[in-house]
Amino acid sequence: NAGVTQTPKFRILKIGQSMTLQCTQDMNHNYMYWYRQDPGMGLKLIYYSVGAGITDKGEVPNGYNVSRSTTEDFPLRLELAAPSQTSVYFCASSYTGRDQPQHFGDGTRLSIL
Amino acid sequence: QKEVEQNSGPLSVPEGAIASLNCTYSDRGSQSFFWYRQYSGKSPELIMSIYSNGDKEDGRFTAQLNKASQYVSLLIRDSQPSDSATYLCAVSGWSGNQFYFGTGTSLTVIP
């Protein structure tokens, strides 16, 4: 049972480059989330989705884009990488939004140089 | 005011003692409450869920919820060095579409 799978695990980007962080879940969860966690800080919500074709902004959406074409996949796109986007990115999913806990992937550690 | 507040610590307890972690939240409509453990360099993992006022026990862990005081806590009995981690409190907002995470409390269990 894979759960939530994130790729890549590590990545170094140059300023201005673009990349997509992949997230897929095999639990048939409706809700999916993207968080970033800076060193010593809490989780900050970037975007979330309540189902295929539906996405919404979280607390810190600037510089990111998402899409949700299938229930399983929720990729996060960085268009013009900036040093401020250096962080650890976590994808999470839950069956419903309110009563069910979120299950997290292992994270992607991203450095922008 | 932050949605969820936790004392960042660090909290240090000797092995075998009880560790008490506290969390307050601002949304009176919140219905679901969760505790996650996060080891350094790892992702958060769920420890406990609690939905009703009172205590909920699972092994060495007890979650306590008081909705009137907007307060949720986690007790760890017989603390072990392997319990050393950051503990995140999470609260589901009234809208149901977002979780609010606290910044976490760092716990160190001293052998």
mmCIF file of C-alpha atoms in Angstrom:
data_model
loop_
_atom_site.group_PDB
_atom_site.id
_atom_site.type_symbol
_atom_site.label_atom_id
_atom_site.label_comp_id
_atom_site.label_asym_id
_atom_site.label_seq_id
_atom_site.Cartn_x
_atom_site.Cartn_y
_atom_site.Cartn_z
ATOM 1 C CA ASN A 1 0.000 0.000 0.000
ATOM 2 C CA ALA A 2 1.893 3.054 -1.276
ATOM 3 C CA GLY A 3 -0.285 5.827 0.261
ATOM 4 C CA VAL A 4 0.911 9.263 -0.847
ATOM 5 C CA THR A 5 3.937 9.255 -3.154
ATOM 6 C CA GLN A 6 5.971 12.368 -3.918
ATOM 7 C CA THR A 7 8.695 12.771 -6.512
ATOM 8 C CA PRO A 8 11.430 13.850 -6.610
ATOM 9 C CA LYS A 9 12.752 13.560 -3.048
ATOM 10 C CA PHE A 10 15.458 16.185 -3.590
ATOM 11 C CA ARG A 11 16.026 18.837 -6.213
ATOM 12 C CA ILE A 12 18.276 21.829 -6.741
ATOM 13 C CA LEU A 13 17.050 24.532 -9.109
ATOM 14 C CA LYS A 14 18.593 27.678 -10.431
ATOM 15 C CA ILE A 15 16.770 30.994 -10.025
ATOM 16 C CA GLY A 16 14.219 31.412 -12.811
ATOM 17 C CA GLN A 17 13.939 27.724 -13.670
ATOM 18 C CA SER A 18 10.639 25.880 -13.588
ATOM 19 C CA MET A 19 9.683 22.471 -12.295
ATOM 20 C CA THR A 20 6.771 20.308 -11.282
ATOM 21 C CA LEU A 21 6.545 18.451 -8.026
ATOM 22 C CA GLN A 22 4.577 15.270 -8.463
ATOM 23 C CA CYS A 23 2.092 13.829 -5.970
ATOM 24 C CA THR A 24 -0.056 10.763 -6.369
ATOM 25 C CA GLN A 25 -2.212 8.821 -3.919
ATOM 26 C CA ASP A 26 -3.758 5.389 -4.210
ATOM 27 C CA MET A 27 -6.283 5.638 -1.364
ATOM 28 C CA ASN A 28 -9.107 7.100 -3.468
ATOM 29 C CA HIS A 29 -9.058 10.240 -1.342
ATOM 30 C CA ASN A 30 -11.079 13.208 -2.535
ATOM 31 C CA TYR A 31 -9.093 15.935 -0.807
ATOM 32 C CA MET A 32 -5.469 16.714 -1.576
ATOM 33 C CA TYR A 33 -3.194 19.401 -0.210
ATOM 34 C CA TRP A 34 0.196 20.995 -0.791
ATOM 35 C CA TYR A 35 2.147 22.435 2.118
ATOM 36 C CA ARG A 36 5.552 23.992 2.502
ATOM 37 C CA GLN A 37 7.596 23.807 5.675
ATOM 38 C CA ASP A 38 10.516 26.127 6.246
ATOM 39 C CA PRO A 39 13.217 25.154 8.780
ATOM 40 C CA GLY A 40 11.888 25.288 12.328
ATOM 41 C CA MET A 41 8.485 26.466 11.144
ATOM 42 C CA GLY A 42 5.044 25.002 10.841
ATOM 43 C CA LEU A 43 3.194 23.829 7.775
ATOM 44 C CA LYS A 44 1.810 26.477 5.457
ATOM 45 C CA LEU A 45 -0.940 25.548 3.019
ATOM 46 C CA ILE A 46 -0.188 26.441 -0.597
ATOM 47 C CA TYR A 47 -3.140 24.957 -2.509
ATOM 48 C CA TYR A 48 -5.765 22.325 -1.941
ATOM 49 C CA SER A 49 -8.289 20.384 -3.982
ATOM 50 C CA VAL A 50 -11.618 18.873 -2.955
ATOM 51 C CA GLY A 51 -11.897 16.713 -6.047
ATOM 52 C CA ALA A 52 -10.888 16.308 -9.679
ATOM 53 C CA GLY A 53 -11.158 19.628 -11.522
ATOM 54 C CA ILE A 54 -11.511 21.709 -8.337
ATOM 55 C CA THR A 55 -8.649 23.599 -6.740
ATOM 56 C CA ASP A 56 -8.389 26.530 -4.375
ATOM 57 C CA LYS A 57 -5.720 28.755 -2.878
ATOM 58 C CA GLY A 58 -4.338 28.306 0.581
ATOM 59 C CA GLU A 59 -2.334 30.676 2.737
ATOM 60 C CA VAL A 60 0.746 31.083 0.476
ATOM 61 C CA PRO A 61 -0.208 30.450 -3.200
ATOM 62 C CA ASN A 62 1.941 33.103 -4.902
ATOM 63 C CA GLY A 63 4.543 31.635 -7.254
ATOM 64 C CA TYR A 64 2.789 28.267 -7.513
ATOM 65 C CA ASN A 65 0.145 26.632 -9.665
ATOM 66 C CA VAL A 66 -1.742 23.357 -9.390
ATOM 67 C CA SER A 67 -4.056 21.187 -11.400
ATOM 68 C CA ARG A 68 -6.221 18.199 -10.523
ATOM 69 C CA SER A 69 -7.209 16.256 -13.618
ATOM 70 C CA THR A 70 -7.619 12.927 -11.825
ATOM 71 C CA THR A 71 -8.474 11.822 -8.301
ATOM 72 C CA GLU A 72 -5.021 10.315 -7.879
ATOM 73 C CA ASP A 73 -2.711 13.109 -9.030
ATOM 74 C CA PHE A 74 -2.131 16.634 -7.741
ATOM 75 C CA PRO A 75 1.037 18.177 -9.231
ATOM 76 C CA LEU A 76 2.482 21.474 -7.982
ATOM 77 C CA ARG A 77 4.125 23.746 -10.532
ATOM 78 C CA LEU A 78 6.804 26.364 -9.828
ATOM 79 C CA GLU A 79 7.067 28.653 -12.853
ATOM 80 C CA LEU A 80 9.941 31.020 -12.006
ATOM 81 C CA ALA A 81 11.902 29.638 -9.082
ATOM 82 C CA ALA A 82 13.022 32.154 -6.456
ATOM 83 C CA PRO A 83 15.298 31.662 -3.420
ATOM 84 C CA SER A 84 12.278 32.281 -1.152
ATOM 85 C CA GLN A 85 10.799 29.028 -2.437
ATOM 86 C CA THR A 86 13.594 26.992 -0.898
ATOM 87 C CA SER A 87 11.689 24.705 1.432
ATOM 88 C CA VAL A 88 10.427 21.204 2.083
ATOM 89 C CA TYR A 89 7.173 20.514 0.267
ATOM 90 C CA PHE A 90 4.638 18.021 1.555
ATOM 91 C CA CYS A 91 1.657 16.626 -0.271
ATOM 92 C CA ALA A 92 -1.205 15.224 1.803
ATOM 93 C CA SER A 93 -4.572 13.649 1.187
ATOM 94 C CA SER A 94 -7.724 12.823 3.100
ATOM 95 C CA TYR A 95 -10.997 11.098 2.249
ATOM 96 C CA THR A 96 -13.072 14.076 3.357
ATOM 97 C CA GLY A 97 -11.984 17.512 4.500
ATOM 98 C CA ARG A 98 -13.376 17.864 7.973
ATOM 99 C CA ASP A 99 -13.524 14.631 9.917
ATOM 100 C CA GLN A 100 -10.689 12.626 8.480
ATOM 101 C CA PRO A 101 -6.983 13.065 9.189
ATOM 102 C CA GLN A 102 -4.548 13.926 6.442
ATOM 103 C CA HIS A 103 -1.974 11.420 5.269
ATOM 104 C CA PHE A 104 1.364 12.840 4.203
ATOM 105 C CA GLY A 105 3.903 11.915 1.579
ATOM 106 C CA ASP A 106 7.609 11.796 2.409
ATOM 107 C CA GLY A 107 8.227 15.298 1.093
ATOM 108 C CA THR A 108 10.369 16.985 -1.540
ATOM 109 C CA ARG A 109 13.375 18.952 -0.351
ATOM 110 C CA LEU A 110 13.855 21.836 -2.811
ATOM 111 C CA SER A 111 16.756 24.284 -2.930
ATOM 112 C CA ILE A 112 16.804 27.326 -5.196
ATOM 113 C CA LEU A 113 20.287 28.721 -5.828
ATOM 114 C CA GLN B 1 -4.531 35.665 16.436
ATOM 115 C CA LYS B 2 -3.326 32.396 14.998
ATOM 116 C CA GLU B 3 -5.863 29.670 14.327
ATOM 117 C CA VAL B 4 -3.898 27.122 16.329
ATOM 118 C CA GLU B 5 -1.296 27.928 18.951
ATOM 119 C CA GLN B 6 1.249 25.678 20.597
ATOM 120 C CA ASN B 7 4.141 26.321 22.908
ATOM 121 C CA SER B 8 7.173 25.797 20.685
ATOM 122 C CA GLY B 9 9.249 24.414 23.563
ATOM 123 C CA PRO B 10 11.649 22.774 23.681
ATOM 124 C CA LEU B 11 10.084 20.532 26.280
ATOM 125 C CA SER B 12 12.444 18.135 28.028
ATOM 126 C CA VAL B 13 11.320 15.244 30.203
ATOM 127 C CA PRO B 14 13.233 12.321 31.713
ATOM 128 C CA GLU B 15 12.650 8.839 30.406
ATOM 129 C CA GLY B 16 9.617 7.262 32.046
ATOM 130 C CA ALA B 17 7.955 10.572 32.900
ATOM 131 C CA ILE B 18 4.703 11.988 31.532
ATOM 132 C CA ALA B 19 5.029 14.541 28.745
ATOM 133 C CA SER B 20 2.181 17.046 28.436
ATOM 134 C CA LEU B 21 1.681 18.940 25.194
ATOM 135 C CA ASN B 22 -0.911 21.671 24.854
ATOM 136 C CA CYS B 23 -2.760 23.376 22.033
ATOM 137 C CA THR B 24 -5.395 26.115 21.829
ATOM 138 C CA TYR B 25 -7.528 27.030 18.823
ATOM 139 C CA SER B 26 -9.584 30.051 17.846
ATOM 140 C CA ASP B 27 -12.433 28.671 15.696
ATOM 141 C CA ARG B 28 -15.322 27.743 18.017
ATOM 142 C CA GLY B 29 -16.920 25.780 15.176
ATOM 143 C CA SER B 30 -14.019 23.341 14.904
ATOM 144 C CA GLN B 31 -15.129 19.741 15.121
ATOM 145 C CA SER B 32 -12.088 17.568 14.510
ATOM 146 C CA PHE B 33 -8.719 17.588 16.226
ATOM 147 C CA PHE B 34 -5.539 15.696 15.469
ATOM 148 C CA TRP B 35 -2.065 15.179 16.855
ATOM 149 C CA TYR B 36 0.836 14.440 14.528
ATOM 150 C CA ARG B 37 4.402 13.467 15.325
ATOM 151 C CA GLN B 38 7.219 14.654 13.089
ATOM 152 C CA TYR B 39 10.730 13.342 13.432
ATOM 153 C CA SER B 40 13.522 15.574 12.164
ATOM 154 C CA GLY B 41 13.726 15.401 8.390
ATOM 155 C CA LYS B 42 10.582 13.279 8.098
ATOM 156 C CA SER B 43 6.956 13.882 7.265
ATOM 157 C CA PRO B 44 4.183 14.268 9.863
ATOM 158 C CA GLU B 45 2.513 11.035 10.955
ATOM 159 C CA LEU B 46 -0.845 10.801 12.663
ATOM 160 C CA ILE B 47 -0.877 9.781 16.336
ATOM 161 C CA MET B 48 -4.385 10.544 17.538
ATOM 162 C CA SER B 49 -7.722 11.883 16.378
ATOM 163 C CA ILE B 50 -10.311 13.227 18.815
ATOM 164 C CA TYR B 51 -13.775 14.571 18.071
ATOM 165 C CA SER B 52 -15.669 14.682 21.395
ATOM 166 C CA ASN B 53 -15.041 16.360 24.721
ATOM 167 C CA GLY B 54 -13.119 14.252 27.189
ATOM 168 C CA ASP B 55 -10.235 11.829 27.009
ATOM 169 C CA LYS B 56 -9.260 9.332 24.353
ATOM 170 C CA GLU B 57 -6.563 6.781 25.103
ATOM 171 C CA ASP B 58 -4.405 4.796 22.697
ATOM 172 C CA GLY B 59 -1.560 2.896 24.319
ATOM 173 C CA ARG B 60 0.762 5.372 26.005
ATOM 174 C CA PHE B 61 -0.979 8.334 24.377
ATOM 175 C CA THR B 62 -4.020 10.196 25.731
ATOM 176 C CA ALA B 63 -5.678 13.053 23.890
ATOM 177 C CA GLN B 64 -7.866 15.442 25.876
ATOM 178 C CA LEU B 65 -10.398 17.838 24.378
ATOM 179 C CA ASN B 66 -12.270 20.713 25.999
ATOM 180 C CA LYS B 67 -14.326 22.561 23.397
ATOM 181 C CA ALA B 68 -15.655 25.115 25.886
ATOM 182 C CA SER B 69 -12.100 26.218 26.642
ATOM 183 C CA GLN B 70 -10.961 25.623 23.041
ATOM 184 C CA TYR B 71 -8.152 23.489 24.307
ATOM 185 C CA VAL B 72 -6.705 20.142 23.251
ATOM 186 C CA SER B 73 -3.789 18.337 24.827
ATOM 187 C CA LEU B 74 -1.685 15.219 24.354
ATOM 188 C CA LEU B 75 -0.249 13.236 27.227
ATOM 189 C CA ILE B 76 2.528 10.721 26.653
ATOM 190 C CA ARG B 77 2.975 8.288 29.541
ATOM 191 C CA ASP B 78 6.199 6.413 30.211
ATOM 192 C CA SER B 79 8.056 8.659 27.760
ATOM 193 C CA GLN B 80 10.775 6.973 25.731
ATOM 194 C CA PRO B 81 13.772 8.484 23.910
ATOM 195 C CA SER B 82 12.070 7.389 20.686
ATOM 196 C CA ASP B 83 9.259 9.860 21.497
ATOM 197 C CA SER B 84 11.699 12.735 20.929
ATOM 198 C CA ALA B 85 10.163 14.640 18.024
ATOM 199 C CA THR B 86 8.078 17.676 17.175
ATOM 200 C CA TYR B 87 4.370 17.274 17.888
ATOM 201 C CA LEU B 88 1.917 19.139 15.686
ATOM 202 C CA CYS B 89 -1.634 19.969 16.684
ATOM 203 C CA ALA B 90 -4.113 20.193 13.797
ATOM 204 C CA VAL B 91 -7.677 21.465 13.826
ATOM 205 C CA SER B 92 -10.268 21.144 11.102
ATOM 206 C CA GLY B 93 -11.974 24.435 10.441
ATOM 207 C CA TRP B 94 -15.718 24.948 10.283
ATOM 208 C CA SER B 95 -15.728 25.049 6.496
ATOM 209 C CA GLY B 96 -14.188 21.606 6.386
ATOM 210 C CA ASN B 97 -11.887 22.463 3.511
ATOM 211 C CA GLN B 98 -8.840 23.417 5.485
ATOM 212 C CA PHE B 99 -6.803 22.117 8.317
ATOM 213 C CA TYR B 100 -4.981 24.515 10.569
ATOM 214 C CA PHE B 101 -1.666 23.290 11.931
ATOM 215 C CA GLY B 102 0.131 24.675 14.917
ATOM 216 C CA THR B 103 3.848 25.366 14.635
ATOM 217 C CA GLY B 104 4.598 22.337 16.815
ATOM 218 C CA THR B 105 6.184 21.599 20.184
ATOM 219 C CA SER B 106 9.642 20.071 20.250
ATOM 220 C CA LEU B 107 9.903 17.252 22.788
ATOM 221 C CA THR B 108 13.153 15.723 24.015
ATOM 222 C CA VAL B 109 13.078 12.645 26.235
ATOM 223 C CA ILE B 110 16.305 12.368 28.212
ATOM 224 C CA PRO B 111 17.543 8.814 28.891
#
